[in-house]
XYZ file of C-alpha atoms in Angstrom:
557
model
C 54.788 77.115 72.668
C 54.159 80.767 71.786
C 50.963 81.409 69.828
C 51.991 83.868 67.120
C 48.712 83.537 65.202
C 46.704 85.525 67.751
C 46.356 89.172 66.787
C 46.909 91.883 69.381
C 45.453 95.389 69.235
C 48.170 98.035 69.426
C 47.459 101.768 69.603
C 50.216 104.214 68.587
C 49.614 107.967 68.277
C 45.882 107.334 68.225
C 46.167 104.803 65.405
C 44.914 101.279 66.120
C 46.807 98.419 64.450
C 46.809 94.631 64.710
C 50.021 92.632 65.159
C 50.564 88.917 65.772
C 51.522 87.945 69.308
C 55.294 87.585 69.493
C 56.032 90.539 67.216
C 58.971 92.474 68.614
C 58.431 96.059 69.668
C 61.328 96.893 67.370
C 59.330 95.629 64.380
C 56.374 97.751 65.433
C 58.637 100.763 65.946
C 59.912 100.440 62.352
C 56.363 100.867 61.075
C 56.188 104.260 62.804
C 59.804 105.430 62.432
C 58.936 107.834 59.605
C 56.821 109.812 62.061
C 59.921 110.656 64.129
C 63.025 112.700 63.325
C 65.244 110.542 65.573
C 65.633 106.792 65.986
C 63.091 105.095 68.236
C 65.148 103.567 71.069
C 62.476 102.309 73.483
C 58.735 101.983 73.737
C 56.551 102.839 76.690
C 53.769 100.334 77.167
C 51.136 101.536 79.606
C 53.721 103.368 81.814
C 56.296 100.587 81.523
C 59.502 100.937 79.510
C 60.238 98.090 77.114
C 63.375 97.373 75.116
C 62.840 96.849 71.406
C 63.796 93.161 71.463
C 60.865 92.418 73.779
C 57.839 90.705 72.234
C 54.206 91.733 72.101
C 52.016 89.626 74.420
C 48.908 91.769 75.050
C 46.683 94.527 73.708
C 48.322 97.824 74.572
C 48.978 101.477 73.879
C 52.569 102.243 72.922
C 54.501 105.493 73.114
C 57.627 105.648 71.010
C 60.686 107.139 72.744
C 63.698 108.676 71.001
C 66.797 110.431 72.304
C 64.653 113.574 72.579
C 62.991 111.867 75.565
C 64.854 111.446 78.841
C 64.599 107.604 78.985
C 65.665 107.448 75.336
C 68.737 109.616 75.854
C 69.678 107.607 78.948
C 69.428 104.450 76.823
C 71.626 106.010 74.136
C 74.278 107.084 76.668
C 74.502 103.633 78.263
C 74.676 101.965 74.868
C 77.410 104.252 73.520
C 79.442 103.651 76.707
C 79.139 99.911 76.004
C 80.266 100.521 72.433
C 83.265 102.567 73.618
C 84.303 99.893 76.125
C 84.055 97.124 73.547
C 86.117 99.142 71.047
C 88.786 99.997 73.621
C 89.111 96.373 74.705
C 89.376 95.356 71.032
C 92.094 97.919 70.270
C 94.197 97.555 73.433
C 93.497 93.966 74.429
C 91.891 92.852 77.692
C 95.205 91.652 79.143
C 96.668 95.161 78.858
C 93.792 96.916 80.654
C 93.956 97.565 84.372
C 90.847 99.766 84.619
C 88.513 101.723 82.368
C 86.101 103.908 84.302
C 83.368 106.410 83.463
C 83.802 108.985 86.215
C 81.324 111.846 85.759
C 79.578 114.106 83.274
C 81.089 117.365 82.015
C 79.097 119.525 79.590
C 77.339 116.716 77.666
C 80.427 114.543 77.738
C 81.545 111.729 80.014
C 84.971 112.026 81.611
C 86.700 108.644 81.577
C 89.924 107.227 82.978
C 92.014 104.503 81.368
C 94.843 102.690 83.126
C 96.993 99.811 81.930
C 99.938 98.786 79.788
C 99.240 101.319 77.039
C 99.675 105.020 76.339
C 96.525 107.113 76.346
C 97.114 109.563 73.510
C 95.373 110.988 70.452
C 96.599 108.147 68.271
C 95.002 105.544 70.565
C 91.711 107.461 70.746
C 91.630 107.713 66.949
C 91.937 103.925 66.725
C 89.233 103.407 69.364
C 86.848 105.847 67.690
C 87.458 104.217 64.301
C 86.693 100.829 65.867
C 83.519 102.250 67.413
C 82.329 103.407 64.000
C 83.237 100.056 62.464
C 81.158 98.265 65.111
C 78.276 100.727 64.639
C 78.280 100.188 60.868
C 78.130 96.424 61.428
C 74.788 96.745 63.270
C 75.861 94.151 65.832
C 73.133 93.057 68.252
C 73.329 94.090 71.903
C 72.083 90.919 73.548
C 70.486 90.698 76.978
C 70.702 87.523 79.049
C 69.516 86.660 82.553
C 72.066 84.594 84.497
C 72.543 83.487 88.082
C 73.926 86.303 90.241
C 76.690 84.000 91.501
C 77.714 83.291 87.912
C 77.760 87.022 87.159
C 80.018 87.678 90.163
C 82.434 85.010 88.914
C 82.239 86.409 85.375
C 83.246 89.907 86.456
C 85.944 88.695 88.840
C 87.517 86.807 85.950
C 87.138 89.852 83.667
C 89.059 92.072 86.148
C 85.962 94.150 86.951
C 85.945 93.919 90.765
C 83.599 96.896 91.189
C 80.805 95.040 89.421
C 81.497 91.832 91.320
C 81.412 93.730 94.630
C 78.164 95.493 93.663
C 76.441 92.205 92.874
C 77.570 90.647 96.186
C 74.794 92.686 97.815
C 72.115 91.888 95.269
C 69.117 90.090 96.794
C 67.738 88.794 93.497
C 69.073 85.409 92.442
C 69.426 86.463 88.810
C 70.917 89.455 87.009
C 70.713 90.765 83.434
C 73.991 90.818 81.528
C 74.511 92.527 78.154
C 76.788 91.106 75.482
C 78.251 92.838 72.423
C 80.256 90.629 70.073
C 81.526 88.466 72.951
C 82.143 91.372 75.363
C 80.066 91.145 78.576
C 79.033 93.961 80.925
C 76.362 94.981 83.403
C 74.398 98.214 83.056
C 71.859 100.004 85.217
C 69.003 100.536 82.750
C 67.890 99.748 79.243
C 69.987 99.429 76.074
C 69.584 99.968 72.327
C 68.888 96.784 70.333
C 72.020 96.993 68.177
C 75.024 99.185 67.410
C 73.501 100.806 64.304
C 71.532 103.132 66.590
C 74.802 104.659 67.867
C 75.789 107.237 65.267
C 76.734 110.385 67.209
C 79.784 110.350 69.502
C 83.370 111.507 69.715
C 86.506 110.874 71.761
C 88.882 113.588 72.955
C 91.815 113.784 75.342
C 90.966 115.816 78.427
C 93.096 116.520 81.481
C 94.512 113.172 82.692
C 91.832 111.090 80.950
C 89.537 111.364 77.951
C 86.024 112.454 77.026
C 83.247 110.445 75.431
C 81.227 113.226 73.836
C 77.462 112.768 73.554
C 74.641 113.991 71.315
C 72.893 117.284 71.916
C 69.691 116.895 73.916
C 68.029 119.499 71.688
C 69.165 117.814 68.457
C 70.375 114.225 69.035
C 71.604 113.988 65.450
C 74.427 116.404 66.249
C 77.294 116.303 68.725
C 76.664 118.591 71.689
C 79.053 121.539 72.036
C 81.678 121.080 74.724
C 81.552 124.129 77.000
C 82.698 122.918 80.414
C 82.738 124.851 83.645
C 86.439 124.741 84.483
C 85.830 125.364 88.184
C 83.163 122.678 88.495
C 85.293 120.163 86.574
C 88.189 120.827 88.941
C 85.937 120.425 91.974
C 84.673 117.083 90.674
C 88.215 115.898 90.105
C 89.151 116.928 93.654
C 86.084 115.063 94.958
C 87.221 111.930 93.126
C 90.624 112.172 94.814
C 88.937 112.580 98.213
C 86.863 109.446 97.678
C 89.977 107.524 96.678
C 91.548 108.530 99.994
C 88.430 107.278 101.798
C 88.610 104.053 99.776
C 85.084 104.474 98.458
C 84.674 105.211 94.750
C 81.825 102.804 94.048
C 78.640 101.620 95.721
C 80.064 98.156 96.374
C 82.864 99.689 98.450
C 80.354 101.774 100.421
C 78.261 98.655 101.056
C 81.397 96.850 102.249
C 81.994 99.631 104.790
C 78.385 99.507 105.992
C 78.370 95.699 106.229
C 81.599 95.637 108.256
C 80.473 98.327 110.714
C 82.773 101.028 109.297
C 79.992 103.421 108.267
C 80.563 105.721 111.239
C 84.202 106.164 110.281
C 83.151 107.167 106.771
C 80.516 109.595 108.073
C 82.926 111.317 110.469
C 85.697 111.544 107.870
C 83.356 112.989 105.247
C 81.911 115.536 107.689
C 85.422 116.523 108.790
C 86.473 117.091 105.172
C 83.411 119.246 104.563
C 83.946 121.311 107.722
C 87.576 121.884 106.792
C 86.534 123.077 103.331
C 83.990 125.491 104.826
C 86.619 126.774 107.229
C 89.050 127.312 104.357
C 86.444 129.352 102.462
C 85.714 131.449 105.564
C 89.426 132.151 106.028
C 89.741 133.156 102.374
C 86.881 135.627 102.870
C 88.438 136.990 106.073
C 91.725 137.497 104.243
C 89.993 139.903 101.846
C 89.209 142.950 104.001
C 87.071 144.577 101.300
C 84.499 141.781 101.181
C 81.140 142.810 102.657
C 78.797 140.582 100.638
C 79.106 136.795 100.454
C 76.926 135.752 97.521
C 75.804 132.088 97.448
C 73.987 130.440 94.541
C 73.441 126.916 93.315
C 70.830 124.576 91.870
C 67.904 123.143 93.795
C 68.624 120.932 96.805
C 72.309 121.768 96.961
C 72.054 122.541 100.688
C 72.489 126.307 100.342
C 70.705 127.172 103.587
C 72.673 124.837 105.858
C 75.875 125.799 104.094
C 75.211 129.491 104.765
C 74.688 128.727 108.481
C 77.884 126.663 108.720
C 79.838 129.256 106.786
C 78.506 131.962 109.108
C 79.774 130.002 112.117
C 83.215 129.763 110.539
C 83.153 133.469 109.650
C 82.461 134.253 113.317
C 85.458 132.119 114.242
C 87.496 134.339 111.912
C 86.368 137.459 113.782
C 83.650 138.605 111.375
C 79.965 139.329 112.093
C 77.882 137.539 109.435
C 74.218 138.416 108.826
C 71.976 136.242 106.626
C 69.942 138.026 103.965
C 67.406 136.184 101.820
C 67.050 137.579 98.313
C 63.452 136.295 98.358
C 62.658 139.403 100.416
C 63.362 141.449 97.293
C 60.717 139.874 95.082
C 58.593 142.410 93.245
C 54.981 142.453 94.366
C 53.161 139.487 92.917
C 50.968 141.606 90.656
C 54.161 142.749 88.918
C 55.734 139.279 88.608
C 56.433 138.297 84.966
C 54.601 135.349 83.445
C 56.281 132.402 81.738
C 55.368 130.859 78.384
C 52.533 128.934 80.079
C 51.014 132.008 81.666
C 52.273 131.087 85.144
C 54.201 133.362 87.489
C 57.919 133.096 86.697
C 59.478 133.548 90.138
C 62.895 132.392 88.916
C 63.619 135.041 86.280
C 65.680 138.098 87.203
C 62.764 140.435 86.472
C 60.882 138.821 89.365
C 63.379 140.580 91.653
C 63.384 144.262 92.589
C 66.962 144.666 91.435
C 66.896 148.447 91.796
C 65.777 148.378 95.448
C 68.255 145.641 96.362
C 71.151 147.612 94.925
C 69.958 150.826 96.557
C 69.815 149.183 99.988
C 73.194 147.466 99.638
C 74.974 150.613 98.430
C 73.520 152.597 101.331
C 74.839 149.961 103.737
C 78.264 150.207 102.124
C 78.142 153.974 102.615
C 77.540 153.562 106.341
C 73.853 154.452 106.309
C 71.182 152.733 108.382
C 68.806 150.755 106.168
C 65.422 149.212 106.942
C 65.444 145.812 105.270
C 62.225 144.353 103.825
C 60.448 141.075 104.457
C 58.382 139.516 101.715
C 54.917 138.357 102.799
C 54.307 135.327 100.611
C 50.658 135.064 101.651
C 49.933 138.628 100.552
C 52.423 138.595 97.702
C 53.950 141.901 98.750
C 56.989 143.350 100.535
C 56.564 144.645 104.054
C 58.709 146.643 106.488
C 58.663 145.834 110.205
C 61.559 147.798 111.713
C 64.384 145.465 110.668
C 67.186 148.048 110.622
C 70.838 147.434 109.861
C 73.998 149.541 109.930
C 77.335 148.167 108.761
C 80.112 147.962 111.342
C 83.723 147.283 110.374
C 83.375 143.489 110.832
C 79.849 143.071 109.434
C 79.369 140.809 106.417
C 76.096 139.939 104.684
C 75.695 136.269 103.743
C 73.249 136.371 100.850
C 71.668 133.292 99.306
C 69.617 133.272 96.117
C 69.500 131.898 92.586
C 70.749 135.166 91.023
C 73.623 135.793 93.419
C 76.289 134.960 90.829
C 74.689 137.164 88.183
C 76.391 140.568 88.171
C 73.226 142.119 86.735
C 71.618 141.456 90.112
C 74.406 143.223 92.035
C 75.450 145.709 89.344
C 75.939 148.637 91.747
C 78.234 146.803 94.151
C 82.008 147.050 93.649
C 83.467 143.719 92.563
C 85.957 143.768 95.458
C 83.052 143.914 97.936
C 81.634 140.587 96.709
C 82.795 137.030 97.322
C 80.773 134.652 95.149
C 80.272 130.962 95.958
C 78.743 128.360 93.664
C 77.394 125.357 95.582
C 76.149 122.084 94.147
C 75.859 118.403 95.041
C 78.626 117.114 92.769
C 78.580 113.433 93.612
C 81.435 111.368 92.182
C 80.436 108.087 93.844
C 79.456 105.687 91.072
C 77.492 102.450 90.925
C 80.509 100.749 89.385
C 83.276 101.626 86.921
C 80.890 101.841 83.971
C 77.686 103.137 85.592
C 77.914 106.675 86.940
C 75.476 108.389 89.289
C 74.237 111.663 87.749
C 74.493 114.652 90.087
C 70.900 115.523 89.206
C 69.745 112.180 90.669
C 71.422 112.990 93.981
C 69.698 116.375 94.108
C 66.320 114.927 93.090
C 66.461 112.389 95.925
C 67.222 115.186 98.385
C 64.343 117.267 97.077
C 61.832 114.400 97.196
C 62.595 113.887 100.882
C 62.654 117.596 101.790
C 59.417 118.346 99.929
C 57.651 115.455 101.630
C 58.921 116.340 105.115
C 58.739 120.127 105.057
C 56.079 120.920 102.456
C 53.775 117.908 102.416
C 54.482 117.422 98.706
C 54.219 113.931 97.239
C 57.073 112.284 95.377
C 54.826 112.267 92.326
C 54.442 116.051 92.427
C 58.169 116.615 93.012
C 59.158 114.358 90.101
C 56.629 115.992 87.781
C 57.901 119.466 88.741
C 61.591 118.550 88.362
C 61.941 119.243 84.594
C 60.673 122.790 85.149
C 63.131 123.240 88.018
C 65.950 122.023 85.789
C 65.011 124.436 82.991
C 65.181 127.320 85.458
C 68.633 126.196 86.609
C 69.925 126.126 83.048
C 68.654 129.666 82.471
C 69.509 131.358 85.752
C 72.294 129.464 87.549
C 74.534 127.277 85.388
C 75.619 130.079 82.993
C 77.257 131.900 85.926
C 79.161 128.993 87.526
C 82.579 130.141 86.445
C 82.035 133.686 87.713
C 82.242 132.345 91.275
C 85.323 132.895 93.407
C 85.066 129.327 94.623
C 82.974 126.168 94.189
C 81.663 124.221 97.162
C 80.716 120.574 96.706
C 77.895 119.640 99.090
C 77.790 115.921 98.182
C 78.214 113.403 100.988
C 79.440 109.939 100.017
C 77.038 108.240 102.438
C 73.895 110.272 101.737
C 72.083 107.932 99.319
C 72.407 105.040 101.792
C 71.008 107.372 104.462
C 68.145 108.654 102.304
C 67.106 105.187 101.114
C 64.758 104.286 104.036
C 63.134 107.722 103.837
C 62.555 107.827 100.098
C 61.606 104.272 99.188
C 58.119 104.489 100.784
C 57.525 107.824 99.036
C 58.446 106.360 95.648
C 56.350 103.230 96.164
C 53.379 105.545 96.699
C 53.620 106.999 93.167
C 50.566 105.674 91.228
C 51.257 103.317 88.342
C 49.140 105.410 85.969
C 51.100 108.575 86.801
C 53.536 110.271 84.433
C 56.034 110.127 87.305
C 55.834 106.348 87.680
C 58.652 105.469 85.260
C 61.048 107.852 86.994
C 59.950 106.604 90.431
C 60.588 103.011 89.358
C 64.035 103.940 88.014
C 64.949 105.615 91.300
C 63.711 102.615 93.290
C 65.960 100.340 91.251
C 68.849 102.724 91.873
C 68.243 102.751 95.640
C 68.160 98.953 95.620
C 71.934 98.935 95.085
C 72.562 100.521 98.510
C 72.607 99.082 102.006
C 70.854 101.527 104.363
C 72.484 103.685 107.029
C 70.445 104.800 110.073
C 70.268 108.520 110.842
C 71.037 108.135 114.571
C 74.713 109.014 114.299
C 74.485 111.778 111.702
C 75.745 115.042 113.282
C 73.085 117.704 113.871
C 75.213 120.152 111.909
C 75.362 117.877 108.861
C 74.200 119.389 105.602
C 72.001 116.343 104.961
C 69.931 117.319 108.028
C 68.421 120.062 105.867
C 66.581 117.275 104.050
C 65.904 114.584 106.661
C 65.339 116.927 109.628
C 66.775 116.824 113.125
C 69.383 119.511 112.512
C 70.404 122.255 114.899
C 69.712 125.137 112.502
C 66.348 126.883 112.249
C 65.540 126.266 108.599
């Protein structure tokens, strides 16, 4: 029997308090809620996330987490998806629903599909949103229960959720946590809010052939985030979803089925063929524009820009052009002139870190038929050098230029627009864990970067995870605002890559110390990887974009 008379010492924000054993973390959070502008959704106990229904059983230091914190916002998003699903099932009726799926994120909103014996229109969404608000006002508990995995598989088969049943078929653990909201059961990857009263900010809107579940602003979770989608990226993600449907793999369970039945090689070859065809199509589009002399490639970290530029160059040669790679890093200003960020560190990602004037001068001279000596940046000395690397444009010559500012016309302001072909590249994964648990594209890129940094730079997973928020801030400033200025979008995601990366990354994540700030994220990624069966690297083509991260490719990178 639980001893609730024993007092535990709890430290919050430097304040030491005493609570009886068995006190819920939610009760403790209420005592400190006035210190926070947003609702406390989780607590962190000595580098371990705890849901608010959990009970105090030891002396500890607690950190309160709201939607301003990444784990808190993730908790809010999962919980509001659960609320939306419950409301939709209430309004339409379970018997009328064929499938409700959360496909991917667009501009702080989740794009969802709904299929069944009903009409998806504004009137239906108004009813669902009204039901969501009714459920939120009722402060209904979101209950967590551990059940036998076999029972969960049966539960989801009977509920017409085959993706969840298939996912759990490959679960090693004998038990699984199921969440229940007013009699509606579901499985979610991660933590949940304690009840529906925490879910105040959301909205539903028709979009394309589905609908949007709009989410709170990350900067101010009390307000709905503005919806400013990249039309080109949204279209590319939709196209990727259609491709996966043709491959028969939309969810992790279906990928695991293919691996378990020795069909992984078929999936790998089909995916690589699709990617090569897309690269060839882009090369042909460039060749069909005789005025193009500069192919400008930009995208967020770990998108595979370098391998893509090599593969595109090969396709450009097949189209009769003579591609030459140019790294914009060679046009850094000397380090002594590099701007500093708000922390007093060199800001290598801002546009002022580039010698924009010299880059434009050199490129215009090339366009005019002059011979130009191109620079090389010496990163050890922090200065540009010249070593006789001369270039003169011939009629078929094309520069393939990769860099974070390549879509920003301020960087190439002197070049005629018709001389530039701009490509935005990103890992836009549309494979999901199941119909209600999406895989964020940022997770796919982070996994790639962890492996590449460890292999090529000797960087620990801890260091990569801790650096990731800074990398993301730079992307939001310097890359994402220019997505829609691109002539085309290239999706570098490979449906099989997480299964391939799993054996490489798991040991790196297990090595993250428990007392590290990166530990919670490492643990979350380990749980994510646990859903996948592994794929060996033996049969991955040497030209594959994923070779940029695991090694063994044919390009000198």
